[in-house]
Structure formats: structure tokens, C-alpha cells
PDB file of C-alpha atoms in Angstrom:
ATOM      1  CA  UNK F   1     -37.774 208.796  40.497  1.00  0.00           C
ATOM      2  CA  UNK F   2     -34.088 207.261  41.292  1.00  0.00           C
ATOM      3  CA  UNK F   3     -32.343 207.896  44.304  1.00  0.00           C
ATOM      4  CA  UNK F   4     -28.791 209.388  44.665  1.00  0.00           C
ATOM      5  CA  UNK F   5     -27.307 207.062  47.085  1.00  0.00           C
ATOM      6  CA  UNK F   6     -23.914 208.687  46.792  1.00  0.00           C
ATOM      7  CA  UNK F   7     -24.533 211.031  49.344  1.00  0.00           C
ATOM      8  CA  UNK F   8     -26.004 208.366  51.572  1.00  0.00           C
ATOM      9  CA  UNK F   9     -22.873 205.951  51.711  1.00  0.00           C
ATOM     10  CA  UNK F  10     -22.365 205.553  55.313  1.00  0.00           C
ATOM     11  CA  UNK F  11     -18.722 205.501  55.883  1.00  0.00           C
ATOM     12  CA  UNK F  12     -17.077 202.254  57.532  1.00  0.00           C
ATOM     13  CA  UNK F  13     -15.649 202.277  60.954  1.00  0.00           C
ATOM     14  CA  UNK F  14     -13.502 199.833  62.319  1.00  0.00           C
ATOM     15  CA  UNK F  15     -12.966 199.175  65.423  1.00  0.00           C
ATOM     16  CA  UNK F  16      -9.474 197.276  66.659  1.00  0.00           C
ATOM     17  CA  UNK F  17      -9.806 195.202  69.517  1.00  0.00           C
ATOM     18  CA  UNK F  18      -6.779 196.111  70.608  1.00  0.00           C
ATOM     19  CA  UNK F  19      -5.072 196.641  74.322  1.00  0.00           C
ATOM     20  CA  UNK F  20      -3.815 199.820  74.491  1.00  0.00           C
ATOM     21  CA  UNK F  21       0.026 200.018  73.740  1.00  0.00           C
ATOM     22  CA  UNK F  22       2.339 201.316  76.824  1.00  0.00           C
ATOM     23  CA  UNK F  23       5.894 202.342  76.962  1.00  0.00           C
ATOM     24  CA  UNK F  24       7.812 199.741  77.731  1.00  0.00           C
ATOM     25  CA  UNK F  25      10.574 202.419  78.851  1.00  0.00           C
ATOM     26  CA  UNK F  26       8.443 203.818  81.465  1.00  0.00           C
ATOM     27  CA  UNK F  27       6.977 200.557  82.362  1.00  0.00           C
ATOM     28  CA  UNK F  28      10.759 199.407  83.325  1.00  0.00           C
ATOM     29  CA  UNK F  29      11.029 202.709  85.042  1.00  0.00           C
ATOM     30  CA  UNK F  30      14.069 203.722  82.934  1.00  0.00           C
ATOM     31  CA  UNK F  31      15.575 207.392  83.451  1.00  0.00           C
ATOM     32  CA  UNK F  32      18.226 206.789  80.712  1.00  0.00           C
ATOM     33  CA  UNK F  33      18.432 205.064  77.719  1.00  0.00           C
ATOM     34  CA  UNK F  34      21.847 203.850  76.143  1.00  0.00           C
ATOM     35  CA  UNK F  35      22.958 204.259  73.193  1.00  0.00           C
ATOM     36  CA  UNK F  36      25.700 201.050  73.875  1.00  0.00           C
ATOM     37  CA  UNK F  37      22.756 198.376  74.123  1.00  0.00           C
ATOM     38  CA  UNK F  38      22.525 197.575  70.418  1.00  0.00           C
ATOM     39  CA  UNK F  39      20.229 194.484  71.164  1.00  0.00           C
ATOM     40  CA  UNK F  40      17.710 196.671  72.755  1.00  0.00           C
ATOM     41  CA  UNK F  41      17.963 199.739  70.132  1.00  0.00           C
ATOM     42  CA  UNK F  42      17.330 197.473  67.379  1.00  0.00           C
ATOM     43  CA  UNK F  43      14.025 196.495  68.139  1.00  0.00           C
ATOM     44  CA  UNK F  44      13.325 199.738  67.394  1.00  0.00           C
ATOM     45  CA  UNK F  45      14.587 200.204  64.132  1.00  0.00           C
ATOM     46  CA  UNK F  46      12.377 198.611  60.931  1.00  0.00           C
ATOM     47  CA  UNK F  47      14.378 196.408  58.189  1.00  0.00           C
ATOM     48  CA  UNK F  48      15.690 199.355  56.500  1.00  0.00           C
ATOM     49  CA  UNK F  49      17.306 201.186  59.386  1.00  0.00           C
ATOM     50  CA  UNK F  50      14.585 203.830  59.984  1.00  0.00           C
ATOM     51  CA  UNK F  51      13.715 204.550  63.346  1.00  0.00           C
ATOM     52  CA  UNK F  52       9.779 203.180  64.210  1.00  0.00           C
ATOM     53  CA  UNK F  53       7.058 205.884  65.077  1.00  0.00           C
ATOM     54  CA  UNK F  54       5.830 206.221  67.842  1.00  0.00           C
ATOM     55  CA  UNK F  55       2.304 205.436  67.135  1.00  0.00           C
ATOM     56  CA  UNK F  56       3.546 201.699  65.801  1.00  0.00           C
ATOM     57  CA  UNK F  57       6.044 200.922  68.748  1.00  0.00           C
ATOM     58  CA  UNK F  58       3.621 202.072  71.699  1.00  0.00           C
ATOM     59  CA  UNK F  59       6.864 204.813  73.260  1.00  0.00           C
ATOM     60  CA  UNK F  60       5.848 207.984  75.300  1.00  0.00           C
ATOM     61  CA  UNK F  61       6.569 211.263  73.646  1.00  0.00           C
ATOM     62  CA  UNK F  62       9.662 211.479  76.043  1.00  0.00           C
ATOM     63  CA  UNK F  63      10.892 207.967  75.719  1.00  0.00           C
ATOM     64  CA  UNK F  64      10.796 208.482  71.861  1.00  0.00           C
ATOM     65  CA  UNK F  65      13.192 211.692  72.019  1.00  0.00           C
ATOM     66  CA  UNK F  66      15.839 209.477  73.983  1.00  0.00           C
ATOM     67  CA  UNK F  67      15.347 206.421  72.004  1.00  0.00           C
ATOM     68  CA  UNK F  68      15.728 208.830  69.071  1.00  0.00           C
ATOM     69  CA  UNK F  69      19.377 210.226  70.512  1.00  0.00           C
ATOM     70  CA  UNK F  70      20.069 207.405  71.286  1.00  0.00           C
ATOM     71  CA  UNK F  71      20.096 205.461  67.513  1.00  0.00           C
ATOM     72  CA  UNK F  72      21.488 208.859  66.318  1.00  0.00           C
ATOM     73  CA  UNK F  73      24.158 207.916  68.545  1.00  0.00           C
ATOM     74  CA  UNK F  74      24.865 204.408  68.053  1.00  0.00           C
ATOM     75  CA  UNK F  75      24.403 205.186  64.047  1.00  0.00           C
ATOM     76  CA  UNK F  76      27.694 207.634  64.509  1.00  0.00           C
ATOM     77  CA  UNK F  77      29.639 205.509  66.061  1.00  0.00           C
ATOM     78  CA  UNK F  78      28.731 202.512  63.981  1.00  0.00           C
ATOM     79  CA  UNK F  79      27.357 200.248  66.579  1.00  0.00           C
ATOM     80  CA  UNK F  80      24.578 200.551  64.269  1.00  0.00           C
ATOM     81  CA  UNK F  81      24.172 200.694  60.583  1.00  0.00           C
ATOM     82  CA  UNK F  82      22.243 203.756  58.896  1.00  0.00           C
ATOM     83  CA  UNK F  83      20.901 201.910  56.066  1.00  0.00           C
ATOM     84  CA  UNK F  84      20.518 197.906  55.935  1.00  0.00           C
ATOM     85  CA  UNK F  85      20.963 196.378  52.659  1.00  0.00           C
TER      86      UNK F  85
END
């Protein structure tokens, strides 16, 4: 008799031994972010303009909103670009 061992594949889990990520905005305590401080904004922003998730740069749900107005922002009034060649 042969086994089926398909059905017996455990799966692999990997664990990250990673710190857990916190928001650096509410870390600094900010209330307002501006959309005038390019240098800070940027960080944000991955080598093709698009604004970062979340998830990868470690913001709060309510730090990401402003940080999200405020690139909109800075995009409009070409402080920043909306697509980097």
C-alpha cells in the first residue's frame, strides 16, 4: 500500500523576529502633519512616487490618513512629484 502524503504536507510557518513597528508620528506626539516638510514626506513615498502602506512603514490608522493628505497635498502643489522617472 502507498501513502498519499499530499494531504499530510504540513504547511511552513515562519516566524519574524521582529520588534513590533510603532508610529513614529505618535511617538513624536505630532497633532498635525505638514504637507510643506518635503524631507519628511518623502520617506514615505517608495521610488516610484506611491505612497507606502501602512503595514510596511509601521503608521497608525490615523497618522496614515494625514500623511496621506498630506502627499496629496504637496503632489498638487508640486513640492512633490506624482510619478518619479
Amino acid at each position: 500500500m502507498f501513502r498519499n502524503n499530499k494531504n499530510k504536507r504540513k504547511k511552513r510557518i515562519f516566524k519574524r523576529d521582529m520588534t513590533p513597528k510603532v508610529c513614529k508620528f505618535c511617538h513624536e506626539k505630532a497633532r498635525e502633519i505638514d504637507y510643506k516638510d518635503v524631507s519628511r514626506i518623502k520617506r514615505y513615498t517608495s521610488g516610484r512616487g506611491k505612497i507606502l502602506a501602512a503595514s510596511i512603514t509601521g503608521n497608525c490608522a490615523k497618522h496614515q490618513r494625514m500623511l496621506t493628505t498630506a502627499i496629496k497635498r504637496a503632489r498638487f502643489m508640486a513640492l512633490l512629484p506624482f510619478v518619479q522617472e
